[in-house]
């Protein structure tokens, strides 16, 4: 059976989604300031590895836990919703089926408690 990773286009598909995702984030003034001191090339690579892992692809993520990473950012629901919208849009333009897109978003949303208010 194919995984969500496969349905999103495998490694290459996820790389394209992540590229587009960070373009959208960096064009959004409610979000881009959080990334002012972030190395975006590294961030994209980590995000590709993280998505591959949570979408049942290869597990090569070597970054920190969601809780540790976002500690001190004091992220709120609105930040999460805005990020989730950009991810949803980046997935939708790739022609992923609504079912697979919703499944991917549900996995990301399940991390909300680990990310917000830290
Ligand atoms: C929606 C779900 C989210 C996921 C799956 C996610 C995932 C990640 C991952 C994998 C990293 C890299 C961890 C590492 O460096 O070891 C990271 C870092 C980061 N995240 Fe998130 N994140 C999410 C939400 C957010 C939100 C809502 C914000 C702010 C609006 C945010 C801001 C950041 C920043 C600024 C970094 C980089 C920190 C640095 O420069 O070291 N994240 N995130």
GROMACS .gro file of C-alpha atoms and ligand atoms in nm:
model
  161
    1UNK     CA    1   0.000   0.000   0.000
    2UNK     CA    2   0.135   0.344  -0.081
    3UNK     CA    3   0.216   0.578   0.204
    4UNK     CA    4   0.127   0.941   0.246
    5UNK     CA    5   0.492   1.010   0.159
    6UNK     CA    6   0.435   0.841  -0.179
    7UNK     CA    7   0.105   1.021  -0.233
    8UNK     CA    8   0.277   1.357  -0.182
    9UNK     CA    9   0.525   1.271  -0.457
   10UNK     CA   10   0.800   1.103  -0.257
   11UNK     CA   11   1.126   1.278  -0.179
   12UNK     CA   12   1.108   1.508  -0.482
   13UNK     CA   13   0.745   1.600  -0.425
   14UNK     CA   14   0.810   1.683  -0.061
   15UNK     CA   15   1.113   1.894  -0.154
   16UNK     CA   16   0.894   2.096  -0.389
   17UNK     CA   17   0.619   2.132  -0.131
   18UNK     CA   18   0.869   2.249   0.131
   19UNK     CA   19   1.028   2.502  -0.108
   20UNK     CA   20   0.691   2.651  -0.183
   21UNK     CA   21   0.587   2.632   0.186
   22UNK     CA   22   0.885   2.850   0.295
   23UNK     CA   23   0.829   3.095   0.008
   24UNK     CA   24   0.478   3.146   0.139
   25UNK     CA   25   0.596   3.175   0.501
   26UNK     CA   26   0.865   3.429   0.414
   27UNK     CA   27   0.609   3.640   0.223
   28UNK     CA   28   0.383   3.651   0.532
   29UNK     CA   29   0.456   3.933   0.775
   30UNK     CA   30   0.278   3.755   1.060
   31UNK     CA   31   0.538   3.475   1.036
   32UNK     CA   32   0.860   3.577   0.863
   33UNK     CA   33   1.007   3.759   1.163
   34UNK     CA   34   1.033   3.426   1.347
   35UNK     CA   35   1.279   3.311   1.080
   36UNK     CA   36   1.491   3.627   1.072
   37UNK     CA   37   1.797   3.446   1.215
   38UNK     CA   38   1.730   3.105   1.063
   39UNK     CA   39   1.946   2.943   0.795
   40UNK     CA   40   1.666   2.870   0.549
   41UNK     CA   41   1.859   2.613   0.346
   42UNK     CA   42   1.916   2.405   0.655
   43UNK     CA   43   1.561   2.466   0.771
   44UNK     CA   44   1.421   2.339   0.441
   45UNK     CA   45   1.639   2.027   0.459
   46UNK     CA   46   1.527   1.956   0.815
   47UNK     CA   47   1.164   2.012   0.725
   48UNK     CA   48   1.189   1.773   0.428
   49UNK     CA   49   1.337   1.506   0.655
   50UNK     CA   50   1.076   1.572   0.923
   51UNK     CA   51   0.783   1.553   0.680
   52UNK     CA   52   0.927   1.237   0.522
   53UNK     CA   53   0.927   1.081   0.868
   54UNK     CA   54   0.577   1.186   0.979
   55UNK     CA   55   0.427   1.093   0.641
   56UNK     CA   56   0.561   0.736   0.672
   57UNK     CA   57   0.855   0.777   0.439
   58UNK     CA   58   1.223   0.726   0.530
   59UNK     CA   59   1.317   0.836   0.881
   60UNK     CA   60   1.631   1.045   0.845
   61UNK     CA   61   1.529   1.334   1.068
   62UNK     CA   62   1.816   1.438   1.292
   63UNK     CA   63   1.670   1.763   1.423
   64UNK     CA   64   1.531   1.841   1.765
   65UNK     CA   65   1.189   1.752   1.905
   66UNK     CA   66   0.900   1.983   1.824
   67UNK     CA   67   0.875   2.085   2.188
   68UNK     CA   68   1.245   2.169   2.229
   69UNK     CA   69   1.271   2.345   1.893
   70UNK     CA   70   0.983   2.582   1.949
   71UNK     CA   71   1.054   2.659   2.316
   72UNK     CA   72   1.093   3.031   2.379
   73UNK     CA   73   0.898   3.128   2.065
   74UNK     CA   74   0.569   3.160   2.253
   75UNK     CA   75   0.379   3.051   1.943
   76UNK     CA   76   0.003   3.106   1.944
   77UNK     CA   77  -0.287   2.938   1.769
   78UNK     CA   78  -0.293   3.210   1.502
   79UNK     CA   79   0.070   3.143   1.407
   80UNK     CA   80  -0.002   2.774   1.381
   81UNK     CA   81  -0.314   2.832   1.171
   82UNK     CA   82  -0.126   3.062   0.935
   83UNK     CA   83   0.156   2.810   0.892
   84UNK     CA   84  -0.095   2.529   0.839
   85UNK     CA   85  -0.272   2.734   0.570
   86UNK     CA   86   0.055   2.785   0.381
   87UNK     CA   87   0.128   2.415   0.401
   88UNK     CA   88  -0.221   2.331   0.283
   89UNK     CA   89  -0.184   2.571  -0.013
   90UNK     CA   90   0.162   2.435  -0.101
   91UNK     CA   91   0.019   2.081  -0.102
   92UNK     CA   92  -0.294   2.178  -0.298
   93UNK     CA   93  -0.106   2.337  -0.589
   94UNK     CA   94   0.081   2.010  -0.636
   95UNK     CA   95  -0.244   1.841  -0.734
   96UNK     CA   96  -0.256   1.610  -0.431
   97UNK     CA   97  -0.604   1.464  -0.371
   98UNK     CA   98  -0.811   1.636  -0.101
   99UNK     CA   99  -0.811   1.312   0.102
  100UNK     CA  100  -0.432   1.291   0.107
  101UNK     CA  101  -0.397   1.663   0.168
  102UNK     CA  102  -0.634   1.640   0.466
  103UNK     CA  103  -0.450   1.337   0.601
  104UNK     CA  104  -0.118   1.524   0.583
  105UNK     CA  105  -0.263   1.830   0.755
  106UNK     CA  106  -0.416   1.614   1.027
  107UNK     CA  107  -0.073   1.469   1.109
  108UNK     CA  108   0.079   1.814   1.130
  109UNK     CA  109  -0.212   1.939   1.342
  110UNK     CA  110  -0.158   1.655   1.588
  111UNK     CA  111   0.173   1.826   1.678
  112UNK     CA  112   0.003   2.148   1.784
  113UNK     CA  113   0.020   2.076   2.156
  114UNK     CA  114   0.395   2.016   2.135
  115UNK     CA  115   0.455   2.340   1.942
  116UNK     CA  116   0.229   2.608   2.093
  117UNK     CA  117   0.281   2.811   2.411
  118UNK     CA  118   0.633   2.682   2.470
  119LIG     C1  119   0.298   2.355   1.190
  119LIG     C2  120   0.379   2.268   1.238
  119LIG     C3  121   0.528   2.287   1.251
  119LIG     C4  122   0.622   2.194   1.220
  119LIG     C5  123   0.597   2.054   1.167
  119LIG     C6  124   0.751   2.253   1.246
  119LIG     C7  125   0.872   2.189   1.226
  119LIG     C8  126   0.995   2.241   1.252
  119LIG     C9  127   1.121   2.171   1.236
  119LIG    C10  128   1.136   2.027   1.188
  119LIG    C11  129   1.220   2.255   1.270
  119LIG    C12  130   1.371   2.225   1.270
  119LIG    C13  131   1.415   2.173   1.406
  119LIG    C14  132   1.562   2.180   1.432
  119LIG     O1  133   1.626   2.281   1.394
  119LIG     O2  134   1.617   2.089   1.495
  119LIG    C15  135   1.156   2.381   1.306
  119LIG    C16  136   1.223   2.495   1.341
  119LIG    C17  137   1.165   2.617   1.350
  119LIG     N1  138   1.029   2.646   1.356
  119LIG    FE1  139   0.884   2.511   1.330
  119LIG     N2  140   0.734   2.380   1.292
  119LIG    C18  141   0.599   2.407   1.297
  119LIG    C19  142   0.540   2.525   1.335
  119LIG    C20  143   0.606   2.643   1.351
  119LIG    C21  144   0.543   2.773   1.369
  119LIG    C22  145   0.392   2.797   1.380
  119LIG    C23  146   0.644   2.864   1.374
  119LIG    C24  147   0.638   3.015   1.387
  119LIG    C25  148   0.546   3.085   1.329
  119LIG    C26  149   0.769   2.793   1.363
  119LIG    C27  150   0.893   2.849   1.367
  119LIG    C28  151   1.013   2.781   1.362
  119LIG    C29  152   1.144   2.846   1.363
  119LIG    C30  153   1.171   2.996   1.369
  119LIG    C31  154   1.239   2.743   1.354
  119LIG    C32  155   1.390   2.759   1.340
  119LIG    C33  156   1.464   2.772   1.468
  119LIG    C34  157   1.611   2.789   1.435
  119LIG     O3  158   1.647   2.880   1.358
  119LIG     O4  159   1.690   2.708   1.485
  119LIG     N3  160   0.743   2.659   1.350
  119LIG     N4  161   1.020   2.370   1.295
   0.00000   0.00000   0.00000
